[in-house]
């Protein structure tokens, strides 16, 4: 291992630190593997060797700049290290090869962009000057999610380290992680197929019909790469709230908007008419097994 | 002389402004200069959406905010005389989730935020405690990530699940799930015994005198010895007044100002913006210097958090330490680590009390969206102390949302009458390293303070 390890810098902008705690809650073997393969030189909450000022003043390049949180030029509401998040970000970007947005706030502005009195809160893509974007070796990578799944960070970093590039979707997210829907791998899929509605607090039934579950419309691998190695929201009984998408957070997230008993939005890629036909047919099957409790 | 220091490696960042006289801090001010406006963001939202928003006030105590929101929303039903039923099972699953989050936070805080600074006082060689490299640092991280799995079983994930809902919880664990949760908590117990205290959990829980300090081994012993060497049992004293707003299996509510009073009247809590920046630029006169508000009970500042809980809930070992060392850095940190032991033990017992045949969720008869005008409030004991939420709804939408976090009690600015809790504690520090440790002993969360 004589080869110089690539450097990683984590900058926390306008955030709740949820992505940091997601990282710390990762699989510990993977976390240690990450620390062995990368030189994690700065994180405002974790490291003690250098300050953010040291990183900015240092001549050395940053290989991977990870940013948690939304960006704003407004110093009235948000000052960190005596500067605006936008100014610090611009300085860091000029030294970096790859720029990775960790979480939905850094990707798209997220919850913090809903604070309308601070009117320029946004994600990285909208915050950075075009000329600085050009200095990067790769388009900005958006690892959206509120928070980001720690495994998505590791897989992205290791991919870039080994292959230098990664294939992105229209929202700048890695296709391999966001190409499928949160619905993929949900243990309630059979209830979805046969249109059997679920309720809160039950193991049985699908949460799409009444509880606002966005899993059939949300690009993420939450049910393929499980959270904390063991679970997902929909498996546990909480509807997907679509936190990896540009429009998160939406209104009335815990209920399904309907018109005459039919969900207003249907699974991605299906016309509403086709969805209604197939639902009608599916409902005619009365599958006793699925109408019973899984265990008494 | 005046100095201004940025304090990193808290949750977020703070600016510490110290005045010095005779090589001691003669005055201190703490500025929080980052404001995200959650209370404003919540206006006009559907009441249930608050369950998604408020956990995102903070990445480390989101479950406390979730529980505060769900209980404030349920309090709205009580206030309009609409009966709402919450099963004991749901209540237990909420408390268990919150407890696990506090355990996770206490482990991380001691090893990631406290130990590196304490050890640096002695030598620059951090050894096993070195961030990202040291054996114990990595073990602590691993233990926290294993422990939090117990919460992911009922929440689906951590951080940022909203598995609690008005009427109960969304999940419905099986018996195997409960066994699994006990097993993950066992990992925390093993770590506590092998590395934190060096004694069995059972022995530790029986500690009740100053002499028991001598029985400590491992990291608590190392911490204790360094504290005595660098006088952290003397530095960091504040008003010696404590408050704890919420009750649980483990915690009593009450306040102490000379003697314990177990009756809390929430209407005596007052928030002030006098020194806090305003959204309206014209109001930002020179005395305003931070985004943190200040909060008092009956016109007095009170410290909240594990030390307050230990004393008010009558946990004897910490009470004995407090008798000798008051509200010093040493006592404050010990109270937090001590609480970890009690919480792990208590949470295992709560899990065993769950009756799986009960409902997890009982749907309220009317929707919050149909309520014309009502208010609700709640208090919860979070990692860092008492958390208060108050919601006003009008025409089925949130009209106003007020959050008072534990860190506002501890880290808010002074008022005309007296110094704020952390400010008073910092005064008297002999150098900036100690001053920062005193500040850190409150488990500073900048994101919660300003929210």
XYZ file of C-alpha atoms in Angstrom:
747
model
C 0.000 0.000 0.000
C 2.658 2.527 -1.035
C 0.283 4.252 -3.375
C -0.920 7.593 -2.039
C -4.470 7.321 -0.827
C -6.986 9.755 -2.327
C -7.985 12.565 0.026
C -11.552 13.123 1.199
C -12.838 16.389 2.656
C -16.341 16.680 4.140
C -17.837 20.174 4.260
C -20.986 20.709 6.347
C -23.112 23.574 5.044
C -26.776 24.233 5.971
C -27.640 20.909 7.515
C -28.985 18.957 10.476
C -25.876 16.686 10.438
C -28.147 13.746 9.617
C -25.833 12.619 6.832
C -22.886 12.626 9.220
C -24.801 10.397 11.614
C -25.868 8.210 8.734
C -22.175 7.766 7.858
C -21.354 6.943 11.482
C -24.184 4.393 11.519
C -22.784 2.531 8.522
C -21.635 -1.043 8.561
C -18.492 -0.788 10.671
C -16.398 -3.151 8.521
C -17.228 -1.051 5.471
C -16.476 2.136 7.369
C -13.055 0.827 8.369
C -12.414 -0.343 4.811
C -13.250 3.157 3.635
C -10.837 4.677 6.186
C -8.089 2.286 5.032
C -8.508 3.136 1.363
C -9.057 6.871 1.590
C -7.325 9.637 3.481
C -10.259 11.274 5.303
C -8.434 14.494 6.138
C -11.240 16.782 7.273
C -14.703 16.592 8.790
C -15.832 19.458 11.053
C -17.262 17.097 13.676
C -14.837 14.191 13.527
C -11.242 15.110 12.736
C -8.898 17.166 14.914
C -5.687 17.552 12.885
C -6.778 20.379 10.623
C -9.265 23.204 10.607
C -11.365 24.181 7.610
C -9.094 27.207 7.250
C -6.056 24.899 6.997
C -7.769 22.953 4.232
C -8.597 26.100 2.272
C -5.118 27.596 2.669
C -3.282 24.369 1.919
C -1.970 24.174 -1.660
C -2.739 20.499 -2.025
C -5.606 19.230 -4.120
C -8.626 17.515 -2.668
C -9.565 14.353 -4.523
C -13.114 13.984 -3.233
C -15.050 16.902 -1.826
C -18.193 15.723 -0.038
C -20.731 18.369 0.866
C -23.541 17.892 3.360
C -26.269 20.531 3.470
C -27.711 23.267 1.319
C -25.836 26.358 0.178
C -26.599 30.051 0.570
C -24.719 33.289 -0.009
C -26.737 34.984 2.727
C -24.532 35.619 5.734
C -27.285 37.193 7.766
C -28.926 33.840 8.376
C -26.016 31.499 8.029
C -22.342 32.069 8.759
C -19.890 29.244 9.204
C -16.147 29.697 9.756
C -16.741 33.448 9.393
C -17.962 33.173 5.827
C -21.001 32.252 3.761
C -21.431 28.615 2.789
C -21.301 29.680 -0.858
C -17.906 31.400 -0.542
C -16.374 28.478 1.315
C -17.757 26.034 -1.198
C -16.343 27.994 -4.158
C -12.895 28.013 -2.548
C -13.015 24.294 -1.876
C -14.357 23.399 -5.324
C -11.421 25.110 -7.009
C -9.089 22.656 -5.278
C -11.183 19.535 -5.840
C -11.322 16.851 -8.496
C -14.694 15.323 -7.678
C -17.667 16.983 -6.017
C -20.260 14.820 -4.317
C -23.491 16.110 -2.761
C -24.362 13.923 0.212
C -28.050 14.118 1.014
C -31.031 15.916 -0.480
C -30.150 19.355 0.908
C -26.778 19.389 -0.863
C -28.336 17.839 -3.977
C -31.455 19.940 -4.391
C -31.808 22.325 -1.428
C -34.110 19.956 0.483
C -35.952 21.103 3.583
C -33.727 24.149 4.049
C -34.818 25.600 0.715
C -38.320 25.797 2.237
C -37.159 28.598 4.518
C -38.289 31.222 2.065
C -37.098 34.227 4.080
C -33.569 33.151 3.143
C -34.302 33.303 -0.549
C -31.250 31.745 -2.204
C -30.923 28.406 -0.408
C -30.137 25.754 -3.031
C -28.227 22.605 -3.870
C -24.657 22.465 -5.181
C -25.487 22.530 -8.882
C -27.288 25.852 -8.595
C -24.778 27.340 -6.170
C -21.494 26.922 -8.019
C -20.235 29.283 -10.719
C -19.995 27.697 -14.176
C -16.245 28.354 -14.466
C -15.606 26.513 -11.216
C -17.749 23.588 -12.312
C -15.513 23.280 -15.379
C -12.459 22.793 -13.188
C -13.909 19.553 -11.836
C -12.886 16.265 -13.427
C -16.450 14.960 -13.419
C -19.987 16.346 -13.345
C -21.337 16.905 -9.806
C -22.675 13.683 -8.300
C -25.916 13.947 -6.346
C -26.352 11.311 -3.656
C -29.835 12.448 -2.705
C -31.775 11.079 0.258
C -32.778 12.512 3.591
C -30.368 11.344 4.808
C -28.125 9.661 2.229
C -27.601 5.933 2.754
C -24.002 5.495 3.969
C -23.454 2.557 1.639
C -24.286 4.811 -1.333
C -21.391 7.066 -0.307
C -18.951 4.157 -0.050
C -20.014 2.568 -3.342
C -19.697 5.893 -5.143
C -16.249 6.655 -3.707
C -14.851 3.200 -4.424
C -16.299 3.272 -7.971
C -14.730 6.626 -8.707
C -11.422 5.565 -7.198
C -11.259 2.519 -9.433
C -12.981 3.685 -12.626
C -12.696 7.504 -12.507
C -16.239 7.972 -13.719
C -19.757 7.017 -12.910
C -22.909 6.979 -15.012
C -25.501 9.520 -13.849
C -29.237 10.005 -14.422
C -30.913 13.305 -15.375
C -30.755 14.500 -11.763
C -27.038 13.783 -11.443
C -27.565 10.613 -9.388
C -25.603 7.391 -10.008
C -27.784 5.168 -12.195
C -26.709 2.042 -10.387
C -28.054 3.352 -7.091
C -31.066 5.316 -8.315
C -32.041 3.442 -11.491
C -34.705 1.397 -9.722
C -37.508 2.484 -7.439
C -37.769 2.306 -3.638
C -40.584 -0.156 -4.395
C -38.006 -2.704 -5.626
C -37.463 -5.291 -2.941
C -40.219 -4.067 -0.651
C -41.533 -7.000 1.339
C -45.076 -5.666 0.858
C -44.912 -6.015 -2.940
C -47.382 -8.868 -3.068
C -50.020 -6.679 -1.417
C -49.303 -4.024 -4.019
C -49.722 -6.498 -6.884
C -53.138 -7.628 -5.687
C -54.219 -4.150 -4.546
C -54.626 -4.954 -0.900
C -54.620 -1.836 1.249
C -52.632 -1.600 4.457
C -52.981 0.360 7.659
C -50.460 1.886 10.018
C -49.220 -0.470 12.694
C -49.697 -3.661 10.682
C -47.343 -6.077 8.996
C -49.826 -6.706 6.208
C -50.985 -4.580 3.282
C -49.555 -1.968 0.947
C -49.051 1.635 2.100
C -49.429 3.111 -1.418
C -53.220 3.310 -1.373
C -53.861 5.337 1.777
C -50.691 6.164 3.675
C -48.993 8.216 0.968
C -46.223 5.726 0.158
C -44.110 7.062 -2.738
C -42.044 3.918 -3.246
C -43.476 3.244 -6.758
C -42.528 6.781 -7.812
C -39.197 7.240 -6.032
C -35.745 6.472 -7.413
C -33.719 4.833 -4.664
C -32.343 1.497 -3.532
C -33.660 1.611 0.057
C -35.223 -1.844 -0.256
C -32.254 -3.363 -2.074
C -29.453 -2.022 0.104
C -31.105 -2.114 3.481
C -30.710 0.596 6.094
C -28.470 -0.111 9.077
C -27.944 -3.455 7.299
C -31.330 -4.725 8.412
C -34.445 -2.809 7.416
C -36.266 -0.191 5.363
C -39.043 2.226 6.193
C -41.652 0.438 4.125
C -40.692 -2.956 5.511
C -41.171 -1.605 9.031
C -44.513 0.029 8.186
C -43.614 3.616 7.427
C -44.526 4.894 3.960
C -41.744 6.052 1.633
C -41.830 9.854 1.641
C -39.876 10.229 -1.587
C -36.873 11.864 0.066
C -34.468 11.149 -2.806
C -36.505 13.171 -5.303
C -36.165 16.816 -6.308
C -39.600 17.724 -4.940
C -38.945 16.543 -1.351
C -40.446 17.610 1.026
C -43.944 17.709 -0.492
C -47.261 18.499 1.201
C -49.426 15.943 3.044
C -46.732 13.278 2.966
C -48.605 10.763 5.114
C -51.726 10.476 2.988
C -52.469 9.446 -0.577
C -54.155 12.090 -2.663
C -57.142 10.537 -4.411
C -59.905 11.312 -6.809
C -63.035 9.187 -6.461
C -61.091 6.628 -4.482
C -58.308 6.350 -7.055
C -54.754 7.512 -6.326
C -54.052 10.727 -8.241
C -50.527 9.631 -9.006
C -49.862 6.134 -10.283
C -46.619 4.144 -10.415
C -43.965 5.590 -12.731
C -44.249 4.663 -16.380
C -47.858 3.440 -16.319
C -50.769 5.358 -17.830
C -53.581 5.978 -15.404
C -56.081 4.138 -17.578
C -53.856 1.075 -17.820
C -53.281 1.198 -14.079
C -57.026 1.303 -13.416
C -57.693 -1.640 -15.714
C -55.008 -3.787 -14.202
C -56.099 -2.831 -10.679
C -59.669 -3.801 -11.473
C -58.557 -7.200 -12.686
C -56.197 -7.751 -9.767
C -58.922 -6.934 -7.288
C -61.207 -9.622 -8.688
C -58.800 -12.235 -7.363
C -59.782 -12.892 -3.803
C -56.621 -14.392 -2.393
C -57.543 -15.511 1.107
C -53.952 -15.878 2.194
C -53.327 -12.175 1.635
C -56.430 -11.073 3.499
C -55.417 -12.929 6.627
C -53.039 -11.886 9.349
C -49.524 -13.171 8.701
C -49.435 -14.496 12.241
C -51.945 -14.531 15.038
C -7.998 41.273 26.437
C -10.647 39.699 24.251
C -10.380 36.562 22.134
C -12.700 35.027 19.575
C -12.514 31.320 18.880
C -14.482 29.064 16.583
C -15.525 25.894 18.310
C -15.824 23.001 15.899
C -16.454 19.330 16.676
C -19.732 20.034 18.365
C -22.873 19.355 16.367
C -22.308 22.334 14.077
C -20.225 25.311 15.104
C -20.224 28.081 17.718
C -18.219 31.221 18.268
C -16.774 31.643 21.744
C -15.877 35.189 22.735
C -13.878 35.440 25.942
C -12.667 38.412 27.943
C -9.526 37.737 29.986
C -8.320 39.193 33.266
C -5.399 37.885 35.361
C -5.055 34.913 32.994
C -8.601 33.778 33.576
C -11.802 34.115 31.599
C -13.625 37.082 33.160
C -16.560 37.097 30.762
C -17.783 34.837 27.999
C -20.309 34.970 25.213
C -21.420 32.209 22.877
C -22.736 33.117 19.443
C -24.618 30.759 17.175
C -24.621 32.266 13.708
C -26.491 29.660 11.723
C -30.232 29.762 11.446
C -32.432 27.447 9.390
C -35.888 28.705 10.362
C -37.769 25.479 11.126
C -40.510 27.266 13.051
C -41.176 29.431 9.998
C -40.912 26.512 7.582
C -43.650 24.681 9.508
C -46.208 27.477 9.174
C -49.147 26.607 6.909
C -48.092 22.965 6.655
C -50.478 20.101 7.278
C -50.165 19.115 10.990
C -49.097 15.532 10.224
C -46.279 16.771 7.970
C -44.622 18.079 11.138
C -43.833 14.406 11.862
C -41.584 14.441 8.788
C -40.138 17.924 9.302
C -39.214 18.150 12.979
C -36.948 15.061 13.185
C -34.882 16.874 10.576
C -34.206 19.714 12.992
C -31.369 17.512 14.202
C -29.557 14.481 12.834
C -28.730 13.076 16.251
C -31.878 13.666 18.315
C -34.536 13.346 15.610
C -36.514 10.772 17.588
C -36.871 13.205 20.477
C -38.313 15.793 18.094
C -40.563 13.134 16.563
C -41.888 12.077 19.955
C -42.398 15.702 20.960
C -44.337 16.381 17.750
C -46.547 13.321 17.983
C -47.383 14.026 21.628
C -48.068 17.720 21.002
C -50.451 16.711 18.184
C -52.152 14.224 20.505
C -52.412 16.918 23.138
C -54.473 18.926 20.629
C -57.104 16.155 20.713
C -57.146 16.229 24.515
C -57.567 19.996 24.466
C -60.665 19.772 22.282
C -62.038 16.915 24.425
C -61.735 14.384 21.642
C -60.809 11.045 23.119
C -57.733 9.515 21.582
C -56.435 6.108 22.518
C -52.751 5.132 22.540
C -51.942 1.537 23.404
C -49.363 0.767 26.032
C -47.459 -1.123 23.353
C -47.186 2.037 21.229
C -46.113 4.093 24.236
C -43.405 1.547 25.024
C -42.179 1.403 21.433
C -41.885 5.195 21.367
C -39.943 5.367 24.627
C -37.695 2.478 23.566
C -36.868 4.231 20.286
C -36.043 7.453 22.078
C -33.907 5.661 24.675
C -31.873 3.866 22.016
C -31.190 7.152 20.287
C -29.958 8.669 23.572
C -27.656 5.696 24.176
C -26.235 6.090 20.658
C -25.716 9.811 21.229
C -24.017 9.372 24.614
C -21.549 6.801 23.246
C -20.627 9.032 20.322
C -20.405 12.129 22.478
C -18.004 10.661 25.028
C -15.638 9.135 22.494
C -15.918 11.464 19.500
C -16.414 14.802 21.179
C -15.087 14.672 24.757
C -12.185 12.226 25.014
C -10.007 13.661 22.194
C -9.951 17.074 23.929
C -9.393 15.733 27.426
C -6.497 13.561 26.291
C -4.893 16.412 24.393
C -4.484 18.204 27.745
C -2.063 15.493 28.774
C -0.177 14.758 25.575
C -0.666 15.157 21.881
C -0.536 11.395 21.452
C -4.169 10.276 21.456
C -3.323 6.606 20.982
C -6.404 4.394 20.980
C -8.654 7.482 21.212
C -7.397 9.124 18.005
C -10.302 10.058 15.718
C -10.765 7.762 12.685
C -7.682 5.700 13.618
C -7.631 4.726 17.278
C -8.815 1.293 18.277
C -11.242 2.552 20.910
C -12.577 5.343 18.720
C -13.448 2.756 16.086
C -14.917 0.399 18.680
C -17.123 3.184 20.011
C -18.339 3.966 16.500
C -19.033 0.317 15.872
C -20.945 -0.041 19.139
C -23.068 2.997 18.346
C -23.892 1.705 14.865
C -24.775 -1.750 16.234
C -26.917 -0.299 19.027
C -28.899 1.895 16.673
C -29.957 -1.209 14.733
C -32.312 -1.914 17.611
C -34.119 1.278 16.657
C -33.989 0.530 12.924
C -35.959 -2.659 13.622
C -38.979 -0.626 14.700
C -38.257 2.562 12.740
C -37.141 1.022 9.446
C -33.989 3.120 9.530
C -32.002 5.616 11.555
C -31.445 8.568 11.264
C -34.678 10.254 10.226
C -37.501 7.816 10.602
C -40.989 9.052 11.452
C -42.381 5.757 12.703
C -44.417 7.434 15.459
C -47.783 8.715 14.306
C -50.808 10.275 15.966
C -52.580 7.229 17.389
C -49.531 5.043 18.014
C -46.624 3.752 15.974
C -46.501 2.571 12.366
C -44.538 -0.619 12.960
C -45.667 -3.942 14.354
C -42.663 -5.958 15.532
C -42.604 -9.700 15.991
C -41.201 -11.538 18.989
C -38.027 -12.264 17.034
C -37.704 -8.556 16.346
C -37.840 -7.886 20.082
C -35.215 -10.564 20.772
C -33.042 -9.013 18.083
C -33.388 -5.616 19.727
C -32.319 -7.073 23.083
C -29.291 -8.599 21.373
C -28.199 -5.303 19.840
C -28.515 -3.678 23.258
C -26.354 -6.456 24.664
C -23.554 -5.221 22.391
C -23.805 -1.856 24.150
C -23.720 -3.554 27.555
C -20.621 -5.544 26.627
C -18.902 -2.374 25.455
C -19.884 -0.570 28.639
C -18.475 -3.348 30.794
C -15.325 -4.090 28.784
C -14.268 -0.600 27.742
C -16.268 2.202 29.351
C -16.415 1.328 33.053
C -14.399 -1.875 33.373
C -16.952 -3.307 35.820
C -20.085 -5.382 35.285
C -23.249 -3.426 34.545
C -24.853 -4.862 37.654
C -21.996 -3.697 39.856
C -21.936 -0.337 38.192
C -25.664 0.232 38.739
C -25.173 -0.400 42.456
C -22.585 2.392 42.860
C -23.754 4.852 45.489
C -20.758 6.514 47.094
C -17.671 8.537 46.332
C -15.540 5.472 47.138
C -17.053 3.732 44.146
C -14.971 6.036 41.960
C -12.028 3.821 42.890
C -13.737 0.767 41.417
C -13.867 2.331 37.974
C -11.463 0.958 35.419
C -10.845 1.497 31.709
C -11.967 4.724 30.057
C -13.994 6.147 32.936
C -10.958 5.722 35.181
C -8.690 7.318 32.600
C -11.171 10.171 32.225
C -11.503 10.597 35.999
C -7.734 10.673 36.556
C -7.238 13.295 33.857
C -10.085 15.378 35.287
C -8.497 15.440 38.718
C -5.069 16.162 37.252
C -6.363 19.150 35.273
C -8.932 20.321 37.840
C -11.972 19.610 35.711
C -13.703 18.708 38.962
C -13.413 22.416 39.803
C -13.867 24.135 36.451
C -17.177 24.466 34.713
C -19.430 25.359 37.655
C -22.593 27.249 36.798
C -25.681 28.256 38.800
C -26.130 24.771 40.287
C -29.825 24.899 39.364
C -31.426 22.095 37.417
C -34.617 21.362 35.560
C -36.125 18.265 33.985
C -39.520 18.665 32.339
C -40.661 15.202 31.294
C -41.294 11.956 33.153
C -40.422 8.457 32.011
C -39.808 5.061 33.498
C -36.344 6.275 34.460
C -36.691 10.023 34.826
C -38.681 12.218 37.218
C -39.685 15.744 36.339
C -38.846 18.620 38.623
C -36.486 21.461 39.301
C -33.867 22.136 41.886
C -32.746 25.496 43.221
C -31.429 24.659 46.665
C -34.071 21.952 47.123
C -35.926 19.670 44.757
C -39.437 20.616 43.765
C -41.191 17.901 41.829
C -43.978 20.026 40.493
C -43.411 21.726 37.173
C -45.748 24.394 35.883
C -45.099 24.683 32.144
C -46.680 28.135 32.059
C -43.675 29.444 34.011
C -41.433 28.780 31.009
C -40.652 32.005 29.158
C -38.740 32.489 25.929
C -37.103 35.780 25.030
C -35.793 37.283 21.793
C -34.135 40.208 23.480
C -30.603 39.213 22.427
C -31.606 37.119 19.440
C -31.443 38.224 15.821
C -34.741 38.949 14.161
C -35.946 38.168 10.642
C -36.698 41.857 10.398
C -33.375 43.569 9.706
C -34.527 46.837 11.322
C -34.878 45.117 14.694
C -31.306 43.855 14.699
C -29.854 46.430 17.053
C -26.353 46.036 18.445
C -27.212 44.039 21.581
C -28.505 41.195 19.419
C -25.638 38.779 18.856
C -26.867 35.207 18.372
C -29.637 33.202 16.726
C -30.257 31.346 19.978
C -33.191 32.544 22.042
C -33.040 32.421 25.811
C -35.390 30.501 28.062
C -36.109 30.815 31.767
C -38.324 29.049 34.286
C -39.893 31.422 36.769
C -37.423 34.044 35.591
C -34.338 31.916 36.385
C -31.861 30.075 34.192
C -31.772 26.316 34.800
C -29.384 23.673 33.508
C -31.027 20.759 31.771
C -29.586 17.419 30.650
C -28.289 14.183 32.154
C -26.879 15.863 35.273
C -30.227 17.515 35.990
C -32.026 14.216 35.380
C -29.650 12.261 37.625
C -30.130 14.631 40.537
C -33.885 15.092 40.163
C -34.427 11.359 39.568
C -32.320 10.564 42.615
C -29.554 8.473 41.009
C -27.266 8.047 43.978
C -23.776 7.749 42.493
C -24.120 11.004 40.553
C -25.799 12.713 43.497
C -22.779 11.817 45.612
C -20.383 13.150 42.967
C -22.444 16.306 42.784
C -22.210 16.787 46.547
C -18.408 16.856 46.295
C -17.831 18.454 42.897
C -20.987 20.503 42.222
C -21.915 21.101 38.596
C -18.325 20.858 37.334
C -17.161 19.436 34.001
C -16.340 16.194 35.780
C -19.800 15.725 37.306
C -21.547 16.788 34.115
C -19.667 14.298 31.920
C -19.943 11.516 34.480
C -23.723 12.045 34.636
C -23.989 11.517 30.896
C -21.907 8.350 30.882
C -23.751 7.079 33.970
C -27.076 7.662 32.236
C -25.940 5.424 29.391
C -25.712 2.488 31.828
C -29.149 3.121 33.327
C -30.756 3.596 29.918
C -29.410 0.376 28.442
C -30.636 -1.530 31.460
C -34.012 0.200 31.491
C -34.565 -0.189 27.744
C -34.022 -3.942 27.928
C -36.674 -4.092 30.600
C -39.103 -1.954 28.568
C -38.720 -4.288 25.583
C -39.640 -7.249 27.761
C -42.833 -5.477 28.854
C -44.323 -5.290 25.333
C -47.560 -7.166 24.817
C -47.511 -8.109 21.133
C -51.259 -8.707 21.080
C -52.025 -5.040 21.640
C -52.590 -2.694 18.712
C -49.660 -0.628 17.510
C -51.916 2.019 16.058
C -55.470 3.162 16.727
C -56.702 5.646 14.172
C -58.105 8.887 15.641
C -61.749 9.439 14.774
C -61.286 12.907 13.387
C -58.501 14.326 11.252
C -56.301 17.186 12.412
C -56.989 18.756 9.013
C -60.606 19.270 10.119
C -59.861 21.082 13.370
C -60.726 24.759 13.230
C -58.586 26.102 16.031
C -56.630 24.406 18.820
C -53.248 24.168 20.481
C -51.162 21.379 21.918
C -47.878 21.082 23.739
C -45.515 18.390 24.880
C -42.268 17.856 26.746
C -39.741 15.103 26.154
C -36.394 14.259 27.754
C -33.947 14.208 24.828
C -30.214 13.353 24.813
C -29.244 16.859 25.856
C -32.149 17.576 28.205
C -35.711 18.832 28.169
C -37.336 19.478 24.806
C -40.573 21.443 24.487
C -42.861 21.656 21.448
C -45.976 23.809 21.118
C -48.254 23.733 18.089
C -51.119 26.062 17.206
C -53.378 24.931 14.403
C -55.969 26.982 12.580
C -58.263 25.747 9.822
C -56.458 22.433 9.731
C -53.026 23.973 9.132
C -50.114 24.784 11.415
C -50.475 28.415 12.428
C -47.432 28.566 14.719
C -44.862 26.078 15.948
C -42.589 26.778 18.909
C -39.618 24.589 19.746
C -37.496 25.087 22.867
C -34.543 22.731 22.738
C -32.369 21.611 25.673
C -29.452 23.548 24.235
C -31.454 26.784 24.426
C -31.716 26.233 28.202
C -27.997 25.584 28.489
C -26.393 27.685 25.769
C -28.684 30.640 25.234
C -27.452 34.176 25.931
C -27.472 36.000 29.299
C -30.260 38.318 30.300
C -30.020 41.545 32.296
C -30.249 39.678 35.585
C -27.666 36.938 35.249
C -25.345 34.925 33.029
C -26.597 32.056 30.927
C -25.774 28.521 32.112
C -22.772 27.732 29.870
C -21.507 31.328 30.021
C -21.332 31.271 33.792
C -19.617 27.880 33.683
C -16.912 29.117 31.300
C -16.010 32.156 33.433
C -12.957 31.304 35.527
C -11.359 28.978 32.986
C -7.551 29.342 33.013
C -6.999 28.912 29.269
C -8.912 28.478 26.030
C -8.509 24.685 25.971
C -10.276 24.386 29.322
C -12.875 26.980 28.295
C -13.698 24.898 25.227
C -13.931 21.715 27.286
C -16.334 23.471 29.668
C -18.453 24.523 26.699
C -18.284 21.026 25.263
C -19.362 19.474 28.592
C -22.901 20.703 27.812
C -22.954 18.457 24.730
C -23.388 21.437 22.434
C -25.669 20.997 19.477
C -25.580 24.106 17.379
C -28.243 22.901 14.941
C -30.734 22.303 17.765
C -29.901 25.567 19.509
C -30.909 27.714 16.582
C -33.212 25.329 14.662
